[in-house]
CSV table of C-alpha atoms and ligand atoms in Angstrom, one decimal:
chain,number,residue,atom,x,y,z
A,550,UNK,CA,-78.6,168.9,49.4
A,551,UNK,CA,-76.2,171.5,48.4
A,552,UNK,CA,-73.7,172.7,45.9
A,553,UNK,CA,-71.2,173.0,47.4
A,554,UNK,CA,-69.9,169.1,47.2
A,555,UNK,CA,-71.2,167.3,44.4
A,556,UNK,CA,-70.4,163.7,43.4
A,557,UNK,CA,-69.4,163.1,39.9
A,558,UNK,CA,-69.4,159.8,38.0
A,559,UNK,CA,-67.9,158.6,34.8
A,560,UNK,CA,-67.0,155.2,34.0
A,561,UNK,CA,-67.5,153.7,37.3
A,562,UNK,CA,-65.6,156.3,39.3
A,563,UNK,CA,-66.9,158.6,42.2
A,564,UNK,CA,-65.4,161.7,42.2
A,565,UNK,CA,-66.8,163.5,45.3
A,566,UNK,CA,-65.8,166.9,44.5
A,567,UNK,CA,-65.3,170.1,47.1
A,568,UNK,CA,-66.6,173.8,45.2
A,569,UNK,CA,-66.7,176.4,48.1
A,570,UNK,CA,-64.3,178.6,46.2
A,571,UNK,CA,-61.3,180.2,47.5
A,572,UNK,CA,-60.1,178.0,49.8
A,573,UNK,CA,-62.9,174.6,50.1
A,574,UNK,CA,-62.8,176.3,53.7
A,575,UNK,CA,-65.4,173.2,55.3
A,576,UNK,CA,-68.3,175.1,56.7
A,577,UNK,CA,-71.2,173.2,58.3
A,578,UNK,CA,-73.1,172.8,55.3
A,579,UNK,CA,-70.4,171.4,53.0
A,580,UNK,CA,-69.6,169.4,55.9
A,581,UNK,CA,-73.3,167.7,56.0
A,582,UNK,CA,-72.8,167.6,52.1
A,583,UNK,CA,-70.0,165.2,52.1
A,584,UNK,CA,-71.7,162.7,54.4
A,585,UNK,CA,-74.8,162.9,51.7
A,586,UNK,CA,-72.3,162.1,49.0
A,587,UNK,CA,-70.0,159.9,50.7
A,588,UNK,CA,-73.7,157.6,51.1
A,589,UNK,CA,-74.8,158.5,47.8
A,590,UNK,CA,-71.2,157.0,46.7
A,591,UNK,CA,-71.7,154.0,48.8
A,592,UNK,CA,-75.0,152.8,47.8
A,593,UNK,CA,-74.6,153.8,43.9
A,594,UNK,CA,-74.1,150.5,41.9
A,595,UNK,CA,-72.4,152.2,39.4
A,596,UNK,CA,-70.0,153.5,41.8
A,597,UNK,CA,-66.9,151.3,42.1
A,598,UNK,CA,-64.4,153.7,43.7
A,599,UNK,CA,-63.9,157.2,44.9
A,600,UNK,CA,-61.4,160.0,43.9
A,601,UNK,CA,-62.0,163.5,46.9
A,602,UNK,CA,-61.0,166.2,44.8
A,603,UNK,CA,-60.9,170.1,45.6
A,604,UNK,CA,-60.5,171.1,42.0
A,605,UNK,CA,-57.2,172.5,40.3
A,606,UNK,CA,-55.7,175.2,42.8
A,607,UNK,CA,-57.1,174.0,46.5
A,608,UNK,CA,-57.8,170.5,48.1
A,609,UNK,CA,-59.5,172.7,51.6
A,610,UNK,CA,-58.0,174.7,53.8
A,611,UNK,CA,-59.6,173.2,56.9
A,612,UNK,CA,-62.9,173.7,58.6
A,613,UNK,CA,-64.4,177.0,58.3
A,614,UNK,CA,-62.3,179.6,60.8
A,615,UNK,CA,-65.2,181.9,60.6
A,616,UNK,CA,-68.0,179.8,61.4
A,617,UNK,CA,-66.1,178.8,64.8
A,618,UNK,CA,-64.6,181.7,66.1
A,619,UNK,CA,-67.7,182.9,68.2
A,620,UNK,CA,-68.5,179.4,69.1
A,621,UNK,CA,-69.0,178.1,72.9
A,622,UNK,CA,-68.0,174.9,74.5
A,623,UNK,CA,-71.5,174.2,74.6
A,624,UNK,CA,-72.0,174.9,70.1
A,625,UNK,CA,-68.9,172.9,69.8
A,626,UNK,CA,-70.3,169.6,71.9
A,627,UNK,CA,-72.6,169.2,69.2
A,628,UNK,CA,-70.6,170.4,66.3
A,629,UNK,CA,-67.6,168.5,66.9
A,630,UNK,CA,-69.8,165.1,66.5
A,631,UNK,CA,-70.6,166.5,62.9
A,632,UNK,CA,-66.7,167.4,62.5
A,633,UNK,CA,-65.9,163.6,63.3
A,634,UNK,CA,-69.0,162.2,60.9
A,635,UNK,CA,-68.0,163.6,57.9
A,636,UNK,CA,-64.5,161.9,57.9
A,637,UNK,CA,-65.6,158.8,59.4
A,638,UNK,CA,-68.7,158.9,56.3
A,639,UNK,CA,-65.6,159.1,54.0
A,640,UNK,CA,-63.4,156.8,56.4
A,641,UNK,CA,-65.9,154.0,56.4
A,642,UNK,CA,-66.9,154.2,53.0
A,643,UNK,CA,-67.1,150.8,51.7
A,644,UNK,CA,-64.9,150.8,48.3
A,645,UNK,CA,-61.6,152.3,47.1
A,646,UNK,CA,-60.8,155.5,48.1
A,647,UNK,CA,-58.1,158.3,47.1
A,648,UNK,CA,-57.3,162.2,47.7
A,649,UNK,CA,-56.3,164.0,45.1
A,650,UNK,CA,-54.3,166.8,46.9
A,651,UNK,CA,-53.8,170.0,44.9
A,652,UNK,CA,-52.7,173.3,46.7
A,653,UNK,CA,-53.1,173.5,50.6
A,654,UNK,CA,-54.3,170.7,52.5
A,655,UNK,CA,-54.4,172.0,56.3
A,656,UNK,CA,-56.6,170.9,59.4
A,657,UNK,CA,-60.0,169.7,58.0
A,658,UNK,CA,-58.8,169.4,54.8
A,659,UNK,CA,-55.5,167.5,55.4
A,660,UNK,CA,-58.0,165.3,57.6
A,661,UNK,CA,-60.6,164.5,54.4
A,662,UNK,CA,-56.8,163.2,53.0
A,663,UNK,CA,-56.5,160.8,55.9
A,664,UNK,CA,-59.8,159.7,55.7
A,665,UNK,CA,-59.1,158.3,52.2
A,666,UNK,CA,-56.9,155.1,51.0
A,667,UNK,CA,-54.5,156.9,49.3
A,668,UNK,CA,-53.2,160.3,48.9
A,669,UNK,CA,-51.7,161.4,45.0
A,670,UNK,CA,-50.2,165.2,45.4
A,671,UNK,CA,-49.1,167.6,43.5
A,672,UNK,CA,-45.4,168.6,43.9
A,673,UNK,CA,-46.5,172.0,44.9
A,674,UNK,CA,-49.2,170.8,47.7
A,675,UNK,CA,-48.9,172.0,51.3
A,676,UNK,CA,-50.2,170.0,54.1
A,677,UNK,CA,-50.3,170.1,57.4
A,678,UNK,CA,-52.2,170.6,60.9
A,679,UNK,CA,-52.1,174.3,61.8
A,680,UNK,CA,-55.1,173.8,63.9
A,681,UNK,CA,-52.3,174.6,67.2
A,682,UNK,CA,-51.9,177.7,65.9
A,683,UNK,CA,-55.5,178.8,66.7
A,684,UNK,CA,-55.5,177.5,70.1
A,685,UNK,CA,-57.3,174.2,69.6
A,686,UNK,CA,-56.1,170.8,67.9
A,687,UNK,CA,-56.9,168.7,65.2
A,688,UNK,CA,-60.8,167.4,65.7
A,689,UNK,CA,-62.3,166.2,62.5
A,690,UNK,CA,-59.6,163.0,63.6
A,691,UNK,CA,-56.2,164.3,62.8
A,692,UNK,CA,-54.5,163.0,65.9
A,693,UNK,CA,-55.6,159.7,65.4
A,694,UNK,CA,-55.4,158.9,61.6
A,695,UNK,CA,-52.3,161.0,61.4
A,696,UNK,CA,-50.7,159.0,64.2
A,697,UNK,CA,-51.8,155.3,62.5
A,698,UNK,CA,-50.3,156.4,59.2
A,699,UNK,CA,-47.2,158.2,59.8
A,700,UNK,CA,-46.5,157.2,63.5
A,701,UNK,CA,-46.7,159.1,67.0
A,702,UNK,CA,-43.4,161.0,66.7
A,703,UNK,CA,-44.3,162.5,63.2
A,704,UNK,CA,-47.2,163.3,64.4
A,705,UNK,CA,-46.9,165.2,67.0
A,706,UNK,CA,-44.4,167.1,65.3
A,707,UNK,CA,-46.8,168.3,62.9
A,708,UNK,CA,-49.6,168.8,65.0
A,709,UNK,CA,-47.9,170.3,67.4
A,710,UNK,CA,-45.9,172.6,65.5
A,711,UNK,CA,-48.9,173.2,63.1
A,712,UNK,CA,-45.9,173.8,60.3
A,713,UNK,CA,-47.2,172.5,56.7
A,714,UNK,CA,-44.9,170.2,54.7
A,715,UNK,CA,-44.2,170.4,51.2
A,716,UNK,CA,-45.1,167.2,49.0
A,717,UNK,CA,-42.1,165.5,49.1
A,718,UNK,CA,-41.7,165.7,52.8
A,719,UNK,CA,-45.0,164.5,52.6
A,720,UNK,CA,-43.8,161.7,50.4
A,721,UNK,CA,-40.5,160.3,52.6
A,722,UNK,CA,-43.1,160.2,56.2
A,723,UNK,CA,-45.8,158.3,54.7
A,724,UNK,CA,-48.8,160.9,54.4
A,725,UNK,CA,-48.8,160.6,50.9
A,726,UNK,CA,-48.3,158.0,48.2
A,727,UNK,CA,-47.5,160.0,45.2
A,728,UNK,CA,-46.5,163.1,44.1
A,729,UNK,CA,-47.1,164.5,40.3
A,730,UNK,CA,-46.8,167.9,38.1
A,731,UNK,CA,-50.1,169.8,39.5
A,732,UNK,CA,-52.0,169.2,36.1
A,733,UNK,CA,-51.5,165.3,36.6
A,734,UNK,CA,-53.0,164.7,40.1
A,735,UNK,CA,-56.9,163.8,39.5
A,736,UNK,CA,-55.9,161.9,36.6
A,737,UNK,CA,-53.4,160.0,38.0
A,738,UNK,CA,-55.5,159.6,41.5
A,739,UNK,CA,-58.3,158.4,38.8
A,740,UNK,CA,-55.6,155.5,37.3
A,741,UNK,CA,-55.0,154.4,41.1
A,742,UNK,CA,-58.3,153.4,41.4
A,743,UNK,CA,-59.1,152.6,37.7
A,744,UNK,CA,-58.5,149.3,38.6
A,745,UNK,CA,-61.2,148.6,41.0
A,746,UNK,CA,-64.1,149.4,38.3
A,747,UNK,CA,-65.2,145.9,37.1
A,748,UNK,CA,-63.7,144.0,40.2
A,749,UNK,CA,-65.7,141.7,43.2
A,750,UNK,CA,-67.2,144.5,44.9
A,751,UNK,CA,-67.9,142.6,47.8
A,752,UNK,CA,-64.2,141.4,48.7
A,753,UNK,CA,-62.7,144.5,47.5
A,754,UNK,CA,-65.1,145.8,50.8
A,755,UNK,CA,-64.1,143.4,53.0
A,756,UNK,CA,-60.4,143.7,52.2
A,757,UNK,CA,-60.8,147.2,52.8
A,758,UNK,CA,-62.5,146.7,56.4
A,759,UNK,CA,-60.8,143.6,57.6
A,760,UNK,CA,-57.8,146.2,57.2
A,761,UNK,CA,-59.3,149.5,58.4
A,762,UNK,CA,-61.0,147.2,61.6
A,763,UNK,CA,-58.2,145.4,62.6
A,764,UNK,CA,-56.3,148.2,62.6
A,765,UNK,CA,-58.6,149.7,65.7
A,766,UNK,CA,-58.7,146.6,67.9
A,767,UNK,CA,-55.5,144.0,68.9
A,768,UNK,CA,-54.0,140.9,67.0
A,769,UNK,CA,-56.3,138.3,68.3
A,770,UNK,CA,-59.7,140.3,67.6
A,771,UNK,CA,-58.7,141.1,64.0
A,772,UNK,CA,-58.0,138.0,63.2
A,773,UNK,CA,-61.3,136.9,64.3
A,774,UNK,CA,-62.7,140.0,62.4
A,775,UNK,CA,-61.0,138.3,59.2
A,776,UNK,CA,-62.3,135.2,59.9
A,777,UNK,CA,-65.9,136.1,59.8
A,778,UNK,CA,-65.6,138.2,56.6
A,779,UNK,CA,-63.4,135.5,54.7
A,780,UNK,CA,-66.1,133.3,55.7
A,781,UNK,CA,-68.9,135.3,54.1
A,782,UNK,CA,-67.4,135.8,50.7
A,783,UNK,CA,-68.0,132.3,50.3
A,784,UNK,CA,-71.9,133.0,49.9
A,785,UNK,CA,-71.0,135.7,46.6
A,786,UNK,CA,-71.3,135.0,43.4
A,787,UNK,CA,-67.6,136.1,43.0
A,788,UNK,CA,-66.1,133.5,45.0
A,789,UNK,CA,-67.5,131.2,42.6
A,790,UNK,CA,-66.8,132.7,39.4
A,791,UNK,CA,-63.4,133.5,40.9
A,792,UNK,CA,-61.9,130.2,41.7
A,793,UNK,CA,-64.3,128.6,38.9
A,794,UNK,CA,-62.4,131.3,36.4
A,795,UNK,CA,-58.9,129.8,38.3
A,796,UNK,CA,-59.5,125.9,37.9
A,797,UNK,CA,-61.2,126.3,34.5
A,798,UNK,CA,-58.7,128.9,32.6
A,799,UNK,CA,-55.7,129.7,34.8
A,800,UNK,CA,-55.4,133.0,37.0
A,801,UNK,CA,-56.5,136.1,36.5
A,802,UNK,CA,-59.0,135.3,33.9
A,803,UNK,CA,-62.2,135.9,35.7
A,804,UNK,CA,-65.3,138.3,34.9
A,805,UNK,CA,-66.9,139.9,38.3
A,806,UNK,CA,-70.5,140.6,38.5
A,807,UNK,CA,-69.8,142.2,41.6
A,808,UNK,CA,-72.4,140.1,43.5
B,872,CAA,N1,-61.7,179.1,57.3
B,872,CAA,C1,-62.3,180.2,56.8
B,872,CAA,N2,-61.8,181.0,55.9
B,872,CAA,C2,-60.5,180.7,55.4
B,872,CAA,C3,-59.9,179.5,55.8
B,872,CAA,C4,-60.5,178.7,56.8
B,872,CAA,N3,-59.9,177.6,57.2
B,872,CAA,N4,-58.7,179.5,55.1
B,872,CAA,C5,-58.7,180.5,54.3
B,872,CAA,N5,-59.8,181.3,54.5
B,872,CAA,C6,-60.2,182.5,53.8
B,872,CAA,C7,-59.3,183.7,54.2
B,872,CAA,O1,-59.8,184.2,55.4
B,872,CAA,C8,-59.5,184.6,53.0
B,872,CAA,O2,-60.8,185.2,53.1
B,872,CAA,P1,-61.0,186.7,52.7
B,872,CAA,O3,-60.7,186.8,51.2
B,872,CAA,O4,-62.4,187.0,53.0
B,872,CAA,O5,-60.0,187.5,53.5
B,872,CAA,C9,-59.5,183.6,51.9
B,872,CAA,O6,-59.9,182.4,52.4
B,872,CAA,C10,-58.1,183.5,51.2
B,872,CAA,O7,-57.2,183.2,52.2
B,872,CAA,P2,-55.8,184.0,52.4
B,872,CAA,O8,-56.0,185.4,52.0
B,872,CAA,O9,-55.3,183.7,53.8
B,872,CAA,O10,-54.9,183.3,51.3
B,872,CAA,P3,-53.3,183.0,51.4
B,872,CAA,O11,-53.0,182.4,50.0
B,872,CAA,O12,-52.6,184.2,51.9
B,872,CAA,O13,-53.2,181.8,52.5
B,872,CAA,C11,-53.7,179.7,53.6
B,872,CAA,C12,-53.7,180.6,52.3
B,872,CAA,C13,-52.2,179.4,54.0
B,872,CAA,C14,-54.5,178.5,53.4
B,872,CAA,C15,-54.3,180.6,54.8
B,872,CAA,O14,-55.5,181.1,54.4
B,872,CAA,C16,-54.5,179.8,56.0
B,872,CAA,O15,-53.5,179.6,56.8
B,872,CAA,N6,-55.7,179.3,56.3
B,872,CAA,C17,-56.1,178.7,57.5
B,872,CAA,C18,-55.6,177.2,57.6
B,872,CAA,C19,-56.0,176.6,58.9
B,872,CAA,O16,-55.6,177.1,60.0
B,872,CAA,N7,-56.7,175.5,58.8
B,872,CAA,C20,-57.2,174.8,60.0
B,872,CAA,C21,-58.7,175.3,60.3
B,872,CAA,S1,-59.3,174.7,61.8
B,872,CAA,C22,-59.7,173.0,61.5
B,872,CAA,O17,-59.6,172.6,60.4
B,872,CAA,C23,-60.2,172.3,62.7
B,872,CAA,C24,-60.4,170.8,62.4
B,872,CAA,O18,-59.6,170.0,62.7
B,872,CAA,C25,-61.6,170.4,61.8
């Protein structure tokens, strides 16, 4: 365990929160430490949905510079596994998830973003890849989720230019889905996923995965990938109260247990 990312619950909501003050700068250990809480996040019952946050002034300015400089090809073989887990533990999380973006969101950090449902930023947040201009690229998988959310040509502009866009650049391409005062970005990231607290916990995750799955394989395989998991919600509990709920008292009436 360590203190450097904690996860935070009220009312049903995750809040999986980065404190390596100035800069959230993602060293090894607060890498490690979001993988703990991204499966302390999954596995909590009480745990609907999941807001990142960086605090007030600073989502994370990337992986930690300093740790990596002296580093060999050999270190990075086995660090760069570590730098892809902690995404893909946030990535594959199985319920709602949103960045709240305050500050700078660059390299690492702009990929814990991308790793999440949604993005809420606030109107002064920069993002961006700078990773080129330190000789490497992207590697905690910038050049693929940046790629599937805002295209190939956007991408490579920012990656390799490594220039940071303001918010509402950020806004017109796609990399994020709202943009607020400063002050109003964890709430409002909160009230995006507000609405998941209380909901069937089981199709809400295989909504989320028939998406995020189909989206890595072609047509024909995704559908079959839907297929299976549309299949199983049919052994919850929800599925029955659900359309029980619909033929007894109209839609939208229902009470989830969530099993
Ligand atoms: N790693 C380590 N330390 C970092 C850091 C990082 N990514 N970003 C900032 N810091 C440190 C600075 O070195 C400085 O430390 P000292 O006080 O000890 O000198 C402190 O945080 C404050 O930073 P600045 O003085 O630079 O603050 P600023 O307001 O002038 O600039 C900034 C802020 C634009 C974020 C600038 O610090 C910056 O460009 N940071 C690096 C951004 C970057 O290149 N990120 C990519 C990292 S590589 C990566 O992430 C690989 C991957 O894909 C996983």
């Amino acid at each position: 365990m360590t203190d450097l990312v904690r996860l935070e619950v009220e009312d049903g909501i995750g809040t999986i929160r980065l404190d390596r003050p100035p800069m959230n700068a993602l060293n090894a250990e607060i890498q490690r430490g979001l993988i703990d809480a991204c499966r302390e996040a999954a596995e909590r019952d009480d745990v609907a949905a999941v807001v990142a946050h960086g605090g007030e002034k600073v989502f994370a300015a990337g992986a930690d510079i300093k740790e990596m400089e002296t580093m060999s090809y050999t270190d990075m073989v086995d660090h760069s596994s570590l730098l892809q887990d902690f995404t893909r533990a946030l990535a594959r999380l199985p319920k709602p998830t949103v960045a709240a973006v305050t500050g700078y969101a660059l390299g690492g950090g702009c990929e814990v973003a991308l790793a999440c449902d949604w993005r809420v930023a606030a109107d002064d947040a920069k993002l961006g890849q700078p990773e080129i201009l330190l000789g490497i690229i992207p590697g905690a998988g910038g050049t693929q989720r940046l790629a599937r959310l805002v295209g190939p040509a956007k991408a490579k502009d920012l990656v390799l230019s490594g220039r940071f866009v303001g918010a509402d650049e950020a806004l017109a391409i796609g990399l994020v889905d709202r943009v607020v005062p400063a002050a109003e970005v964890y709430d409002t990231a909160r009230s995006l996923v507000e609405r998941y607290v209380g909901g069937p916990a089981y199709a809400i995750r295989a909504a989320k995965e028939a998406i995020d799955r189909g989206l890595e394989t072609d047509l024909e395989t995704g559908l079959e990938i839907e297929r299976m998991l549309f299949a199983g919600l049919f052994a919850t509990k929800d599925q029955k109260t659900g359309m029980r709920s619909f033929v007894e008292n109209g839609p939208g009436k229902a009470t989830f247990e969530g099993a």
